[in-house]
CSV table of C-alpha atoms and ligand atoms in Angstrom, one decimal:
chain,number,residue,atom,x,y,z
A,1,UNK,CA,25.5,-27.9,-72.0
A,2,UNK,CA,29.3,-27.9,-70.6
A,3,UNK,CA,30.7,-24.8,-68.9
A,4,UNK,CA,33.6,-24.7,-71.3
A,5,UNK,CA,33.5,-25.3,-74.8
A,6,UNK,CA,36.3,-27.8,-75.7
A,7,UNK,CA,38.8,-26.7,-78.1
A,8,UNK,CA,39.2,-28.5,-81.5
A,9,UNK,CA,41.8,-31.1,-82.4
A,10,UNK,CA,43.4,-31.6,-79.0
A,11,UNK,CA,45.3,-34.7,-77.9
A,12,UNK,CA,46.2,-35.3,-74.3
A,13,UNK,CA,49.9,-34.9,-73.3
A,14,UNK,CA,51.9,-38.0,-73.2
A,15,UNK,CA,52.8,-39.6,-71.0
A,16,UNK,CA,50.1,-38.1,-68.4
A,17,UNK,CA,51.8,-37.0,-65.2
A,18,UNK,CA,51.5,-39.7,-62.5
A,19,UNK,CA,48.9,-38.6,-59.9
A,20,UNK,CA,49.9,-39.0,-56.1
A,21,UNK,CA,47.2,-40.4,-53.8
A,22,UNK,CA,47.4,-40.8,-50.1
A,23,UNK,CA,44.8,-42.7,-47.9
A,24,UNK,CA,44.1,-41.9,-44.1
A,25,UNK,CA,42.4,-44.6,-42.2
A,26,UNK,CA,40.7,-43.3,-39.2
A,27,UNK,CA,39.1,-39.9,-39.5
A,28,UNK,CA,39.4,-39.1,-35.7
A,29,UNK,CA,41.6,-36.3,-34.1
A,30,UNK,CA,44.9,-37.6,-35.4
A,31,UNK,CA,43.8,-38.8,-38.8
A,32,UNK,CA,42.0,-35.4,-39.6
A,33,UNK,CA,45.1,-33.5,-38.2
A,34,UNK,CA,47.1,-35.3,-40.9
A,35,UNK,CA,44.7,-35.1,-43.5
A,36,UNK,CA,44.5,-31.2,-43.2
A,37,UNK,CA,48.2,-30.9,-42.9
A,38,UNK,CA,48.7,-32.8,-46.1
A,39,UNK,CA,46.0,-30.6,-47.8
A,40,UNK,CA,47.8,-27.2,-46.7
A,41,UNK,CA,51.2,-28.4,-47.7
A,42,UNK,CA,50.0,-29.7,-51.2
A,43,UNK,CA,51.5,-33.2,-50.7
A,44,UNK,CA,48.8,-35.2,-52.8
A,45,UNK,CA,46.4,-34.8,-55.7
A,46,UNK,CA,43.8,-37.3,-54.2
A,47,UNK,CA,43.2,-37.9,-50.5
A,48,UNK,CA,40.8,-40.9,-49.5
A,49,UNK,CA,39.4,-41.2,-45.9
A,50,UNK,CA,38.0,-44.3,-44.4
A,51,UNK,CA,36.6,-44.7,-40.9
A,52,UNK,CA,34.1,-47.1,-39.3
A,53,UNK,CA,31.5,-44.4,-38.5
A,54,UNK,CA,29.8,-43.5,-42.0
A,55,UNK,CA,28.1,-40.0,-40.6
A,56,UNK,CA,31.3,-38.9,-38.8
A,57,UNK,CA,33.4,-39.7,-41.9
A,58,UNK,CA,31.0,-37.8,-44.3
A,59,UNK,CA,30.9,-35.0,-42.0
A,60,UNK,CA,34.7,-34.6,-41.9
A,61,UNK,CA,34.7,-35.1,-45.8
A,62,UNK,CA,32.3,-32.3,-46.4
A,63,UNK,CA,34.0,-29.9,-43.8
A,64,UNK,CA,37.3,-30.4,-45.6
A,65,UNK,CA,35.9,-30.0,-49.3
A,66,UNK,CA,34.3,-26.8,-48.1
A,67,UNK,CA,37.7,-25.4,-47.8
A,68,UNK,CA,38.5,-26.1,-51.3
A,69,UNK,CA,38.4,-22.3,-52.4
A,70,UNK,CA,41.4,-21.6,-49.9
A,71,UNK,CA,43.6,-24.7,-50.7
A,72,UNK,CA,45.8,-26.2,-53.6
A,73,UNK,CA,43.3,-28.4,-55.7
A,74,UNK,CA,43.0,-31.8,-54.2
A,75,UNK,CA,40.2,-34.4,-54.8
A,76,UNK,CA,38.8,-35.6,-51.2
A,77,UNK,CA,36.9,-38.7,-51.2
A,78,UNK,CA,35.7,-40.8,-48.2
A,79,UNK,CA,34.2,-44.2,-47.7
A,80,UNK,CA,33.6,-47.0,-45.1
A,81,UNK,CA,34.6,-49.4,-48.1
A,82,UNK,CA,38.5,-49.7,-48.8
A,83,UNK,CA,37.6,-49.7,-52.5
A,84,UNK,CA,37.8,-46.0,-52.1
A,85,UNK,CA,41.8,-46.5,-51.2
A,86,UNK,CA,42.7,-48.2,-54.4
A,87,UNK,CA,45.6,-47.2,-56.1
A,88,UNK,CA,47.2,-45.4,-53.0
A,89,UNK,CA,50.8,-44.4,-53.0
A,90,UNK,CA,50.8,-43.8,-49.3
A,91,UNK,CA,48.4,-45.2,-46.8
A,92,UNK,CA,48.4,-43.8,-43.2
A,93,UNK,CA,46.7,-45.8,-40.5
A,94,UNK,CA,45.6,-43.9,-37.5
A,95,UNK,CA,42.4,-46.1,-36.6
A,96,UNK,CA,42.3,-47.3,-33.3
A,97,UNK,CA,41.0,-47.2,-29.8
A,98,UNK,CA,41.8,-43.8,-28.0
A,99,UNK,CA,44.4,-43.8,-25.5
A,100,UNK,CA,42.6,-43.1,-22.2
A,101,UNK,CA,44.3,-40.8,-19.7
A,102,UNK,CA,46.8,-42.6,-17.5
A,103,UNK,CA,46.6,-45.7,-19.8
A,104,UNK,CA,50.0,-47.0,-20.9
A,105,UNK,CA,50.4,-47.4,-24.9
A,106,UNK,CA,50.9,-51.3,-24.3
A,107,UNK,CA,47.3,-51.5,-23.0
A,108,UNK,CA,46.0,-50.4,-26.2
A,109,UNK,CA,47.4,-53.2,-28.0
A,110,UNK,CA,45.2,-56.1,-27.9
A,111,UNK,CA,42.1,-53.9,-29.0
A,112,UNK,CA,43.9,-52.4,-31.8
A,113,UNK,CA,45.4,-55.8,-33.3
A,114,UNK,CA,41.8,-56.9,-33.8
A,115,UNK,CA,41.1,-53.6,-35.9
A,116,UNK,CA,44.2,-54.2,-38.0
A,117,UNK,CA,43.2,-57.6,-39.0
A,118,UNK,CA,40.1,-55.5,-40.7
A,119,UNK,CA,42.2,-52.9,-42.1
A,120,UNK,CA,45.6,-54.1,-43.3
A,121,UNK,CA,44.7,-56.9,-45.7
A,122,UNK,CA,42.2,-54.9,-47.7
A,123,UNK,CA,44.8,-51.9,-48.0
A,124,UNK,CA,47.4,-54.3,-49.2
A,125,UNK,CA,44.8,-55.7,-51.7
A,126,UNK,CA,43.7,-52.5,-53.4
A,127,UNK,CA,47.1,-51.0,-53.3
A,128,UNK,CA,49.7,-53.8,-53.8
A,129,UNK,CA,52.5,-51.1,-54.4
A,130,UNK,CA,51.8,-48.9,-51.5
A,131,UNK,CA,53.7,-47.7,-48.7
A,132,UNK,CA,52.3,-48.1,-45.0
A,133,UNK,CA,52.8,-45.5,-42.5
A,134,UNK,CA,51.5,-46.7,-39.1
A,135,UNK,CA,50.5,-44.2,-36.5
A,136,UNK,CA,48.0,-45.9,-34.1
A,137,UNK,CA,49.6,-47.1,-30.7
A,138,UNK,CA,51.4,-48.7,-29.6
A,139,UNK,CA,53.2,-47.8,-33.0
A,140,UNK,CA,56.2,-50.1,-32.8
A,141,UNK,CA,54.2,-53.3,-32.3
A,142,UNK,CA,51.1,-52.3,-34.5
A,143,UNK,CA,54.1,-51.4,-37.3
A,144,UNK,CA,55.2,-55.0,-37.0
A,145,UNK,CA,51.6,-56.2,-37.1
A,146,UNK,CA,50.8,-54.5,-40.2
A,147,UNK,CA,54.1,-55.6,-41.7
A,148,UNK,CA,53.0,-59.2,-40.8
A,149,UNK,CA,49.4,-58.9,-42.3
A,150,UNK,CA,50.4,-57.2,-45.3
A,151,UNK,CA,53.2,-59.4,-46.5
A,152,UNK,CA,55.0,-56.3,-47.7
A,153,UNK,CA,58.9,-56.3,-47.7
A,154,UNK,CA,60.0,-54.0,-44.7
A,155,UNK,CA,61.1,-51.1,-46.7
A,156,UNK,CA,57.4,-50.5,-47.5
A,157,UNK,CA,56.3,-50.5,-43.8
A,158,UNK,CA,57.2,-47.8,-41.4
A,159,UNK,CA,56.0,-46.5,-38.3
A,160,UNK,CA,55.8,-42.9,-37.3
A,161,UNK,CA,57.8,-43.7,-34.1
A,162,UNK,CA,60.0,-41.4,-32.5
A,163,UNK,CA,59.8,-38.6,-35.2
A,164,UNK,CA,57.2,-36.9,-32.9
A,165,UNK,CA,59.2,-37.5,-29.8
A,166,UNK,CA,62.2,-36.0,-31.5
A,167,UNK,CA,60.3,-32.8,-32.6
A,168,UNK,CA,59.1,-32.3,-28.9
A,169,UNK,CA,62.8,-32.9,-27.7
A,170,UNK,CA,64.0,-30.4,-30.3
A,171,UNK,CA,61.5,-27.8,-29.1
A,172,UNK,CA,62.4,-28.6,-25.4
A,173,UNK,CA,66.0,-28.0,-26.0
A,174,UNK,CA,65.4,-25.0,-28.3
A,175,UNK,CA,63.3,-23.5,-25.6
A,176,UNK,CA,66.0,-24.0,-23.1
A,177,UNK,CA,68.7,-22.7,-25.1
A,178,UNK,CA,66.4,-19.9,-26.9
A,179,UNK,CA,67.2,-20.9,-30.1
A,180,UNK,CA,65.3,-22.0,-33.2
A,181,UNK,CA,64.1,-25.6,-33.0
A,182,UNK,CA,65.0,-26.3,-36.7
A,183,UNK,CA,68.5,-25.5,-35.9
A,184,UNK,CA,68.7,-28.2,-33.2
A,185,UNK,CA,69.8,-31.7,-34.5
A,186,UNK,CA,68.7,-34.2,-32.0
A,187,UNK,CA,66.9,-37.5,-31.9
A,188,UNK,CA,65.2,-39.9,-29.9
A,189,UNK,CA,65.2,-43.4,-30.8
A,190,UNK,CA,64.0,-46.9,-29.7
A,191,UNK,CA,60.3,-47.2,-28.7
A,192,UNK,CA,57.9,-44.3,-29.1
A,193,UNK,CA,57.0,-44.1,-25.4
A,194,UNK,CA,58.2,-44.9,-22.0
A,195,UNK,CA,61.6,-46.6,-22.8
A,196,UNK,CA,62.7,-44.3,-25.6
A,197,UNK,CA,66.5,-43.4,-26.0
A,198,UNK,CA,67.6,-39.8,-26.2
A,199,UNK,CA,70.8,-39.6,-28.0
A,200,UNK,CA,72.7,-36.8,-26.0
A,201,UNK,CA,76.0,-37.5,-27.4
A,202,UNK,CA,74.8,-36.6,-31.0
A,203,UNK,CA,72.9,-33.3,-30.1
A,204,UNK,CA,74.1,-30.3,-32.1
A,205,UNK,CA,72.8,-26.7,-32.3
A,206,UNK,CA,73.8,-25.1,-35.5
A,207,UNK,CA,76.3,-27.7,-36.2
A,208,UNK,CA,78.0,-27.3,-33.0
A,209,UNK,CA,78.2,-30.6,-30.8
A,210,UNK,CA,76.5,-29.6,-27.5
A,211,UNK,CA,78.0,-31.9,-24.8
A,212,UNK,CA,81.7,-31.6,-26.3
A,213,UNK,CA,81.2,-27.9,-26.4
A,214,UNK,CA,80.0,-27.6,-22.6
A,215,UNK,CA,83.0,-29.9,-21.8
A,216,UNK,CA,85.6,-27.7,-23.8
A,217,UNK,CA,84.2,-24.6,-22.1
A,218,UNK,CA,84.2,-26.4,-18.8
A,219,UNK,CA,80.6,-25.6,-18.3
A,220,UNK,CA,79.4,-27.8,-15.7
A,221,UNK,CA,76.0,-29.4,-16.9
A,222,UNK,CA,73.8,-31.6,-14.7
A,223,UNK,CA,73.0,-35.1,-16.1
A,224,UNK,CA,69.8,-34.5,-14.2
A,225,UNK,CA,69.0,-31.4,-16.3
A,226,UNK,CA,69.3,-33.6,-19.4
A,227,UNK,CA,67.2,-36.4,-18.0
A,228,UNK,CA,64.7,-33.7,-17.0
A,229,UNK,CA,64.3,-32.8,-20.5
A,230,UNK,CA,64.0,-36.3,-21.7
A,231,UNK,CA,61.4,-37.1,-19.1
A,232,UNK,CA,59.6,-34.2,-20.1
A,233,UNK,CA,59.4,-35.5,-23.7
A,234,UNK,CA,58.3,-39.0,-22.4
A,235,UNK,CA,55.5,-37.1,-20.3
A,236,UNK,CA,54.2,-34.8,-22.9
A,237,UNK,CA,51.9,-37.1,-24.7
A,238,UNK,CA,50.1,-38.0,-21.4
A,239,UNK,CA,50.0,-34.2,-20.2
A,240,UNK,CA,48.6,-33.2,-23.6
A,241,UNK,CA,46.0,-36.0,-23.3
A,242,UNK,CA,45.2,-35.1,-19.7
A,243,UNK,CA,44.6,-31.6,-20.6
A,244,UNK,CA,42.8,-31.7,-24.1
A,245,UNK,CA,41.9,-35.4,-24.1
A,246,UNK,CA,44.0,-36.3,-27.2
A,247,UNK,CA,47.1,-35.1,-29.3
A,248,UNK,CA,46.6,-34.1,-32.7
A,249,UNK,CA,48.8,-30.9,-34.1
A,250,UNK,CA,52.0,-32.0,-33.6
A,251,UNK,CA,51.3,-35.7,-34.7
A,252,UNK,CA,49.8,-34.1,-37.7
A,253,UNK,CA,53.0,-32.2,-38.8
A,254,UNK,CA,55.1,-34.9,-37.9
A,255,UNK,CA,53.3,-37.6,-40.3
A,256,UNK,CA,53.1,-34.9,-43.2
A,257,UNK,CA,56.6,-34.3,-42.8
A,258,UNK,CA,57.3,-37.9,-43.2
A,259,UNK,CA,54.9,-38.3,-46.2
A,260,UNK,CA,56.9,-35.2,-47.9
A,261,UNK,CA,60.2,-37.2,-47.6
A,262,UNK,CA,58.6,-40.3,-48.8
A,263,UNK,CA,56.3,-39.0,-51.7
A,264,UNK,CA,58.7,-36.3,-53.0
A,265,UNK,CA,61.9,-38.8,-52.6
A,266,UNK,CA,63.5,-36.4,-50.1
A,267,UNK,CA,66.1,-39.0,-49.1
A,268,UNK,CA,65.9,-37.1,-45.4
A,269,UNK,CA,66.8,-38.9,-42.1
A,270,UNK,CA,64.1,-39.3,-39.6
A,271,UNK,CA,63.8,-41.3,-36.3
A,272,UNK,CA,61.1,-43.7,-37.7
A,273,UNK,CA,60.0,-47.2,-36.6
A,274,UNK,CA,61.7,-49.8,-39.0
A,275,UNK,CA,62.6,-53.3,-38.9
A,276,UNK,CA,65.7,-53.0,-36.6
A,277,UNK,CA,67.0,-56.7,-36.7
A,278,UNK,CA,70.6,-56.5,-37.4
A,279,UNK,CA,71.2,-53.0,-36.2
A,280,UNK,CA,73.1,-51.9,-33.1
A,281,UNK,CA,73.5,-55.4,-31.9
A,282,UNK,CA,69.6,-55.9,-32.0
A,283,UNK,CA,69.3,-59.7,-33.1
A,284,UNK,CA,66.8,-61.3,-30.7
A,285,UNK,CA,64.0,-61.2,-33.2
A,286,UNK,CA,61.8,-59.3,-35.6
A,287,UNK,CA,61.1,-56.0,-33.9
A,288,UNK,CA,60.4,-52.6,-35.2
A,289,UNK,CA,61.5,-49.6,-33.3
A,290,UNK,CA,62.9,-46.1,-34.4
A,291,UNK,CA,66.2,-45.9,-35.6
A,292,UNK,CA,67.7,-42.9,-37.8
A,293,UNK,CA,66.4,-44.0,-41.1
A,294,UNK,CA,66.6,-42.4,-44.6
A,295,UNK,CA,63.2,-42.0,-46.6
A,296,UNK,CA,62.5,-41.6,-50.1
A,297,UNK,CA,60.1,-42.9,-52.8
A,298,UNK,CA,61.3,-46.3,-52.2
A,299,UNK,CA,60.1,-46.3,-48.7
A,300,UNK,CA,63.0,-47.0,-45.9
A,301,UNK,CA,66.2,-46.8,-48.2
A,302,UNK,CA,68.5,-47.5,-45.3
A,303,UNK,CA,69.6,-46.9,-41.5
A,304,UNK,CA,72.1,-44.5,-40.6
A,305,UNK,CA,75.1,-45.6,-38.5
A,306,UNK,CA,75.3,-42.9,-35.9
A,307,UNK,CA,77.7,-43.3,-33.2
A,308,UNK,CA,75.9,-44.5,-30.0
A,309,UNK,CA,77.6,-44.7,-26.6
A,310,UNK,CA,77.7,-47.9,-24.8
A,311,UNK,CA,74.9,-46.8,-22.5
A,312,UNK,CA,72.9,-45.6,-25.4
A,313,UNK,CA,73.2,-49.0,-27.2
A,314,UNK,CA,72.3,-50.9,-24.4
A,315,UNK,CA,69.3,-48.9,-23.5
A,316,UNK,CA,68.1,-49.4,-27.3
A,317,UNK,CA,68.6,-53.2,-26.8
A,318,UNK,CA,66.6,-53.1,-23.6
A,319,UNK,CA,63.9,-51.1,-25.6
A,320,UNK,CA,63.9,-53.8,-28.2
A,321,UNK,CA,63.4,-56.4,-25.5
A,322,UNK,CA,60.6,-54.6,-24.1
A,323,UNK,CA,58.7,-54.6,-27.3
A,324,UNK,CA,59.5,-58.2,-28.3
A,325,UNK,CA,58.1,-59.4,-25.0
A,326,UNK,CA,54.7,-57.8,-25.9
A,327,UNK,CA,54.9,-59.0,-29.2
A,328,UNK,CA,55.4,-62.6,-28.4
A,329,UNK,CA,52.1,-62.5,-26.7
A,330,UNK,CA,50.2,-61.9,-29.9
A,331,UNK,CA,50.6,-65.3,-31.6
A,332,UNK,CA,51.3,-63.6,-35.0
B,401,6V0,P1,40.1,-40.9,-32.3
B,401,6V0,O1,39.7,-39.6,-32.2
B,401,6V0,O2,39.1,-42.0,-31.3
B,401,6V0,O3,40.0,-41.6,-33.7
B,401,6V0,C1,40.0,-43.0,-34.2
B,401,6V0,C2,39.2,-43.2,-35.3
B,401,6V0,O4,39.3,-44.4,-35.8
B,401,6V0,C3,37.8,-42.9,-35.1
B,401,6V0,O5,37.2,-42.1,-35.9
B,401,6V0,C4,37.1,-44.5,-35.2
B,401,6V0,O6,35.8,-44.3,-35.7
B,401,6V0,C5,38.1,-44.9,-36.1
B,401,6V0,N1,38.0,-46.2,-36.3
B,401,6V0,C6,37.9,-47.3,-35.2
B,401,6V0,N2,37.9,-48.4,-35.6
B,401,6V0,C7,38.1,-48.5,-37.0
B,401,6V0,C8,38.2,-49.3,-38.0
B,401,6V0,N3,38.2,-50.7,-38.0
B,401,6V0,N4,38.3,-49.1,-39.3
B,401,6V0,C9,38.4,-47.7,-39.3
B,401,6V0,N5,38.3,-46.8,-38.6
B,401,6V0,C10,38.2,-47.0,-37.2
B,401,6V0,O7,41.5,-41.2,-31.8
B,401,6V0,P2,42.8,-40.4,-32.1
B,401,6V0,O8,42.7,-39.8,-33.5
B,401,6V0,O9,42.9,-39.4,-31.2
B,401,6V0,O10,43.9,-41.4,-32.2
B,401,6V0,C11,44.1,-42.3,-33.1
B,401,6V0,C12,45.4,-43.1,-32.7
B,401,6V0,O11,46.7,-42.6,-32.9
B,401,6V0,C13,45.4,-43.9,-31.4
B,401,6V0,O12,45.9,-45.1,-31.4
B,401,6V0,C14,46.7,-42.9,-30.7
B,401,6V0,O13,47.2,-43.7,-29.5
B,401,6V0,C15,47.6,-42.7,-32.0
B,401,6V0,N6,48.4,-41.6,-31.7
B,401,6V0,C16,49.6,-42.0,-32.2
B,401,6V0,C17,50.6,-41.1,-32.2
B,401,6V0,C18,52.1,-41.4,-32.5
B,401,6V0,O14,52.7,-40.6,-32.4
B,401,6V0,N7,52.3,-42.6,-33.1
B,401,6V0,C19,50.4,-39.7,-31.7
B,401,6V0,C20,49.1,-39.5,-31.3
B,401,6V0,C21,48.0,-40.4,-31.1
């Protein structure tokens, strides 16, 4: 009664290829944008979805499964039970209360810490060797919370952080200069949000350092123009939320971009939220914020020692203090 008649005298290849499994926790706008980007980019053999709402979760699972004829083969499973995540290589956490228009990211915190107490321990239990990628906001503090609740070494806990802010930044600079955003090397580090730090001193376009180029050509540039671009990055999440209610596509690509670097061992450098203690003069306490970090199959492989101006370093430490102050109120 089998569709295929088995061929005789076969033996499985040995050793069998390791399958890659990604779990996405939270099947909301962000979780589903991430899942669909992972599917189209062929990053996993199996995707497991978890959400607290069983009907919505099953609906999202079926809707994705129905695209199978157009996609690379990926097994898609879903359950409200964390058993479905067993053996994950990467767990991406997007579950959370939604940011309301005008609400600061920090206001979301207490609501989300309570959710994480029910999410992180079962993920760590079913996939003790997994890498945790936190997306839920406020992402830096929640990455710290996930690190604490998981008991994992810090190289296996990373927050999507300012990888998204940096891509918004590169888009705006590219738009301003009428070049391709992929040719713009620019990053924003620090807190994902209001106190993020734009690294103007290290921006280059096609390998040409921008600020020193302008200075050499004696082209005047307004500090206000630069600050305006950074402000537009900071405001962009609020703007999209006020217009469409949530953000999804850019964070979907951003998280899939990180997943690729990790699972395919790309050893690329991304501004992501990592344990920052000991870097750039941050030594007040255990704080996660975005630094240019190298990502690979081992998770966070290291932090790049980029040159920061005194002002940039000072802003970064202020960013760290902002996050630490919030963290100290959690009692973790
Ligand atoms: P959403 O569409 O409300 O989805 C959240 C999902 O989480 C819902 O489907 C809920 O049912 C589910 N959920 C709630 N509690 C639990 C639980 N205990 N276990 C499992 N699932 C649960 O929100 P949206 O997808 O728009 O945003 C999700 C989170 O991502 C929010 O915290 C956002 O602020 C954050 N973002 C972070 C970004 C970043 O760059 N780090 C970018 C965009 C959004």
